[in-house]
XYZ file of C-alpha atoms in Angstrom:
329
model
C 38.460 80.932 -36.909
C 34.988 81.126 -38.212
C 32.257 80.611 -35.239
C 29.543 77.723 -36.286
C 26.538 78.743 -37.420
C 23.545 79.471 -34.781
C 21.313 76.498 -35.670
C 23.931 74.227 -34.914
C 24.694 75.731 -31.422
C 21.240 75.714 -30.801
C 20.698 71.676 -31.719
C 24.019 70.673 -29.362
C 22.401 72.152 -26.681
C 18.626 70.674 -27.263
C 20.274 67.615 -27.561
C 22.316 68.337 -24.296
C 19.215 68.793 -22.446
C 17.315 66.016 -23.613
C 16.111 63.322 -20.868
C 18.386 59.704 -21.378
C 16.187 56.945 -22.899
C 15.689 55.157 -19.107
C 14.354 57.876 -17.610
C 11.809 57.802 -14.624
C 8.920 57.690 -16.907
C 9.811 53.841 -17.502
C 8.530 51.389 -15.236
C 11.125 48.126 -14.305
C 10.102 45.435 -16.124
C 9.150 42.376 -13.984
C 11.941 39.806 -12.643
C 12.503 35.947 -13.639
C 9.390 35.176 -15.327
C 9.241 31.549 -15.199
C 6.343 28.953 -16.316
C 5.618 26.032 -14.250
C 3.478 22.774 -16.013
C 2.796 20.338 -13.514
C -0.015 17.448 -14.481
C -2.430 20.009 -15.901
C -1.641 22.813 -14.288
C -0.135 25.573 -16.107
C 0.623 28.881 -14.226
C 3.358 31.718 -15.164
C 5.068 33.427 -12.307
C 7.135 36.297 -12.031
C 8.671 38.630 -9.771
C 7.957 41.993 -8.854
C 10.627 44.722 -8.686
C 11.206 46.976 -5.798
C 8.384 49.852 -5.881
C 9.776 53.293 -6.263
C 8.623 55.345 -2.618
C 5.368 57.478 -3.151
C 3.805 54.833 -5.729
C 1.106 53.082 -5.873
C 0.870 49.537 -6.479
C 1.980 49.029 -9.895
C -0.586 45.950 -12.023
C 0.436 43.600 -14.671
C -0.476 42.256 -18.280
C 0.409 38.974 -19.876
C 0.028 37.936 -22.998
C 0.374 35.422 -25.178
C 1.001 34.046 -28.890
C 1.470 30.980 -30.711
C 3.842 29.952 -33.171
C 2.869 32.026 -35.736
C 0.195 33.943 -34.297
C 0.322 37.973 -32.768
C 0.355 38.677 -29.426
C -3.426 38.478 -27.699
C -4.212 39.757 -24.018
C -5.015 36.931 -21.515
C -8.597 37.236 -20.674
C -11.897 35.400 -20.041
C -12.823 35.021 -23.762
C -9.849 34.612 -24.877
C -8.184 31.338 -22.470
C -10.556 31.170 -19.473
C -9.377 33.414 -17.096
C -8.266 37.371 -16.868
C -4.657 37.734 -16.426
C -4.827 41.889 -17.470
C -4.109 44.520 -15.042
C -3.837 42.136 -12.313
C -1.963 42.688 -8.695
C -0.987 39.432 -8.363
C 2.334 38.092 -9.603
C 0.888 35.081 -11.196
C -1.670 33.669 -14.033
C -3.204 30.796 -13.569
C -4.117 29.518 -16.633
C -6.129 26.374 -15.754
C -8.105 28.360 -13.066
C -11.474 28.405 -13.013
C -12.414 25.335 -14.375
C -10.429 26.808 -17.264
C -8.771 24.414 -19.810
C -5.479 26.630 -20.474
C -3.287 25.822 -23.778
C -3.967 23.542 -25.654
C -1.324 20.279 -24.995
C 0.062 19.744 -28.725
C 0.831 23.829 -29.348
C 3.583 25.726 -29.175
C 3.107 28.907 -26.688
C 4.889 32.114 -25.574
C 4.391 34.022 -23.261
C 5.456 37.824 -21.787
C 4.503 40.222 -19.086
C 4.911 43.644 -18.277
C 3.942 46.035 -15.271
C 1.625 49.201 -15.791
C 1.774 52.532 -14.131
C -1.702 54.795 -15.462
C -0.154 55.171 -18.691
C 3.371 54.022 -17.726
C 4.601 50.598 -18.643
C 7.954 48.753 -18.510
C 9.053 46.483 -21.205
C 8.296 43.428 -22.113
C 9.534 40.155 -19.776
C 9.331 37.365 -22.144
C 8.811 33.799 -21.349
C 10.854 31.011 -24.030
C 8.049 29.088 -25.684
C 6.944 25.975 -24.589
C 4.602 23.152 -25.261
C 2.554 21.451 -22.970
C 3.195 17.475 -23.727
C 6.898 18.116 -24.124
C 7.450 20.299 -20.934
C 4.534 19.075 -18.513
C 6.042 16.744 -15.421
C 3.828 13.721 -14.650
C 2.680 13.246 -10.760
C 2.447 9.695 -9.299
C -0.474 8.567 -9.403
C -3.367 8.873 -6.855
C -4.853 6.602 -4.265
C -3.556 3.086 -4.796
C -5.050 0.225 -3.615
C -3.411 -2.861 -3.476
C -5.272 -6.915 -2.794
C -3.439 -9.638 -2.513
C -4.952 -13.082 -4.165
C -3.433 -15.887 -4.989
C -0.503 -15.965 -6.313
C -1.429 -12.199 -7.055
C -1.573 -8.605 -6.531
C -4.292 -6.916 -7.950
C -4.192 -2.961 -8.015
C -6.496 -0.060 -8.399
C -5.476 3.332 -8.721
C -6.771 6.872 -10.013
C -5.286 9.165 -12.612
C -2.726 12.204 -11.043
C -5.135 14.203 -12.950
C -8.431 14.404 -15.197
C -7.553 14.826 -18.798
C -10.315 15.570 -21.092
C -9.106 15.833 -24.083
C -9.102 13.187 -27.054
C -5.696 13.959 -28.104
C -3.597 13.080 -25.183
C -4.418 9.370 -22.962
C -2.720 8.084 -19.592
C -1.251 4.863 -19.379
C 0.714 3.121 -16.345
C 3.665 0.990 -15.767
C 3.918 -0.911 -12.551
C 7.588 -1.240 -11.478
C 7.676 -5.267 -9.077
C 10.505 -7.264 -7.479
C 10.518 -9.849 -4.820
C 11.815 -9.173 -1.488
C 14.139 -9.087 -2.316
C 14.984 -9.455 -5.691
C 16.106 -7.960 -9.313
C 12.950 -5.505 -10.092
C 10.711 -6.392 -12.889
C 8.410 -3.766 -15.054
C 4.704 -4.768 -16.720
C 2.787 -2.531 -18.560
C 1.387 -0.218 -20.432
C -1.776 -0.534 -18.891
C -4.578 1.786 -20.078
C -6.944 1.561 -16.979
C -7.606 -0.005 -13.635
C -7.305 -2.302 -11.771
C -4.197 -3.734 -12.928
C -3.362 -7.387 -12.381
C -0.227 -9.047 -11.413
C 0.116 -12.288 -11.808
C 2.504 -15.555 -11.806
C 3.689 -14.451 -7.842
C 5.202 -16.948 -5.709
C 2.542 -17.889 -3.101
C 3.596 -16.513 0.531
C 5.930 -14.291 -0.278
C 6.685 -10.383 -0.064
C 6.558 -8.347 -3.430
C 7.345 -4.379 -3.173
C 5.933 -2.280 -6.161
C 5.848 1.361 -7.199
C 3.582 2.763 -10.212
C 4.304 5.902 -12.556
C 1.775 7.546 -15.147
C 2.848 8.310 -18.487
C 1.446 11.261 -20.797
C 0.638 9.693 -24.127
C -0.030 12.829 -26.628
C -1.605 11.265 -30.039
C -0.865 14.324 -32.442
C 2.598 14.425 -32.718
C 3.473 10.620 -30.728
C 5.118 11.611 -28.034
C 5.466 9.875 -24.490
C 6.118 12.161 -21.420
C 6.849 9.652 -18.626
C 6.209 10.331 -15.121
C 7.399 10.236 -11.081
C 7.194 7.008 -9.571
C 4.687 5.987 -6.553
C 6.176 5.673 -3.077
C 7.244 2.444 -2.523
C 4.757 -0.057 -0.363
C 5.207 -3.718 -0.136
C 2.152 -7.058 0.083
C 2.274 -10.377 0.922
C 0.499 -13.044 -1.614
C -1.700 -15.946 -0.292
C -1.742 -19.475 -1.332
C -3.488 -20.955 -4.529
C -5.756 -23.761 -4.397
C -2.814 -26.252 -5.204
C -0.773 -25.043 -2.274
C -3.572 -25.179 0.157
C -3.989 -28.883 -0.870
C -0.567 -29.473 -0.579
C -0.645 -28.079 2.667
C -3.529 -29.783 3.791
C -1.587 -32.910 3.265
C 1.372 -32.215 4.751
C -0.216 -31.519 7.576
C -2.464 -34.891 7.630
C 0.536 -36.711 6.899
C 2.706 -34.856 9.433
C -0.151 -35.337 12.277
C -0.264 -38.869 11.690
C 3.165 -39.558 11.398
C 3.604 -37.426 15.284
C 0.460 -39.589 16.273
C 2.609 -42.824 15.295
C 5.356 -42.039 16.846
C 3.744 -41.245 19.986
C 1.925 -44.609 20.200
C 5.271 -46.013 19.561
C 6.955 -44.593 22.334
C 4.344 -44.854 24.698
C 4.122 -48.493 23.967
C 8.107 -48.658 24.805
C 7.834 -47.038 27.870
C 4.933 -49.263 29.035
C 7.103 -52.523 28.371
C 9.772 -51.331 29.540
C 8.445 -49.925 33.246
C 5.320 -52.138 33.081
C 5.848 -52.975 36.727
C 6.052 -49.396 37.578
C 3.209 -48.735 35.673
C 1.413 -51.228 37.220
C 1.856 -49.993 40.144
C 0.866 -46.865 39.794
C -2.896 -47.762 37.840
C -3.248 -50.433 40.563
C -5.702 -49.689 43.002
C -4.588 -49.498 46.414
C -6.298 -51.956 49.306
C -8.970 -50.523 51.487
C -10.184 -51.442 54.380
C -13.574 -53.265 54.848
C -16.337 -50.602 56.416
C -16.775 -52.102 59.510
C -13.421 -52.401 60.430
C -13.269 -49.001 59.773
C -15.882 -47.850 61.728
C -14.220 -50.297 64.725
C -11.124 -48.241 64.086
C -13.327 -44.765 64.499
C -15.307 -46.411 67.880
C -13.510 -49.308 69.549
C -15.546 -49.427 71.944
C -18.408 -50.708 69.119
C -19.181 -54.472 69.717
C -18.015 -54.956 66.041
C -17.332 -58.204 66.560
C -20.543 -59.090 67.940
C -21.906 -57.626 65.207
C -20.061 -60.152 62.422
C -21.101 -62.970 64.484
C -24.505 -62.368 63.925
C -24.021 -61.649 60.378
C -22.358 -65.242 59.833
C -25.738 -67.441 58.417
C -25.724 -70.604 59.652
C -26.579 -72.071 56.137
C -22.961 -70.877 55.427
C -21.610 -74.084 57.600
C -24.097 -76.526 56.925
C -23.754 -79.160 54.138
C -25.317 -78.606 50.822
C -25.170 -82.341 50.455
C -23.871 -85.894 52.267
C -22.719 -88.859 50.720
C -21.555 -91.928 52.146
C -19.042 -94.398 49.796
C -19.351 -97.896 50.703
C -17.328 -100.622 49.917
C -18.462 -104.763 49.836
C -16.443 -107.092 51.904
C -14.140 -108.226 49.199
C -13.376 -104.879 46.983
C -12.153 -103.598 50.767
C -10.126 -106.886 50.910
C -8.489 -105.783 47.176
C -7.734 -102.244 48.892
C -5.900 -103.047 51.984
């Protein structure tokens, strides 16, 4: 049997020798990247594998395109902030008073670790667009007066948004206590007012922001408000009503107290006679006789009888002639 040639000996065992593809010169690539939108934040987050003993801390680059862009590092001049050769295992992209992506365009993202001049591959995010992806807070700081017959609300956005092609707007989810709920809006701004309430009564409410984004018409609705419950007052018809009812109900008790007391007075007039009559006393100065007996009280009343109480004011003397007598016998 003929041997092979040399050269091919020689290239079996080069090849034999040569270091596998994953050898230690590549760095893991970073674990469950993951992109999180909330309001107007937008921040990618990964996680870091386990460091291999005697390194030193390994750093990070992300980058990102758009639909049919190339691949651009994340820095200052580029979106805002510097997400390149970064410790951290996040980039904020709205940091920094730092707008991010823009809300109507399609990004991707990836991120890999760095070692000097070692680097892993590529952990790549699935695209995403802001207006489709984003989830919508409640909103902030609601305020809530009741009028009459109404509820009248003021509120502030779950966040700023300055930018002309995406708007807020607000639907206020109602019902009576209880009762089948009811939804108004969209409302653009505050306050918002509720009207056509039942006076008096108990209405319960919640409130959700919605993301309108102009460019491409599309509505990203969002979490609904905690759930707090007013009481409405009385409108200026009820409060005359009630005036009246209460004139007319204080009379009629008035009435119907004369009435009775008028029965009971007829009926136990001598008892109430009795009672309101006023009870004999005794004259002073038998009283004082009673507190000294030994007082010449009755001394003392003679001399207060005058004599002009016995004498006559006036005399007359009826005569009769001899023959007028003569008639009367």
């Amino acid at each position: 049997m003929r041997p092979p040639p040399l050269g091919l000996l020689l290239l079996c065992c080069l090849g034999a020798a040569a270091p596998p593809a994953d050898s230690v010169s590549q760095l893991a690539a970073p674990q469950h990247p993951k992109i999180h939108l909330f309001n107007a934040k937008q921040v990618l987050t990964w996680e870091s594998p386990s460091p291999s003993a005697g390194r030193r801390a390994e750093v990070y680059r992300v980058q990102y395109k758009y639909t049919h862009g190339h691949w651009h590092d994340v820095t200052v001049k580029s979106i805002g902030v510097n997400c390149t050769r970064i410790t951290a295992t996040e980039c904020d992209f709205t940091a920094d008073l730092s707008k991010g992506f823009p809300l109507h365009f399609n990004v991707s993202l990836r991120v890999r670790a760095e070692l000097g001049e070692l680097t892993s591959a590529w952990a790549t995010v699935p695209w995403f667009q802001h207006c489709h992806n984003v989830t919508i807070g409640p909103p902030q700081d609601i305020w809530v007066t009741p009028g009459e017959g109404t509820l009248i609300l003021r509120l502030s956005s779950p966040f700023k948004l300055n930018s002309s092609e995406a708007t807020l707007q607000y639907y206020v989810h109602y019902w009576e206590k209880p009762g089948i709920q009811q939804v108004k809006g969209p409302f653009k701004s505050s306050p918002i007012l509720l009207d056509g309430l039942k006076p008096f009564q108990e209405y319960c409410l919640q409130v959700k922001a919605e993301l309108v984004c102009k460019t491409h018409k599309i509505l990203r609705p969002g979490h609904l408000s905690n759930t707090s419950c007013y009481e409405t007052t009385a409108d200026a018809s009820t409060n005359l009503q009630q005036v009246i009812l209460i004139a007319v109900g204080t009379f009629s008790l008035l009435s119907v107290l004369a009435g009775a007391c008028f029965f009971l007075v007829l009926r136990y007039r001598g008892l109430v006679k009795y009672w309101f009559h006023t009870p004999p006393s005794i004259p002073s100065q038998i009283e004082e006789y009673l507190k000294d007996p030994e007082q010449p009280i009755l001394e003392a009343l003679d001399k207060d009888i005058s004599p002009k109480d016995e004498a006559w004011d006036s005399l007359s003397i009826i005569s009769f002639p001899d023959k007028e007598r003569e008639d009367v016998l």
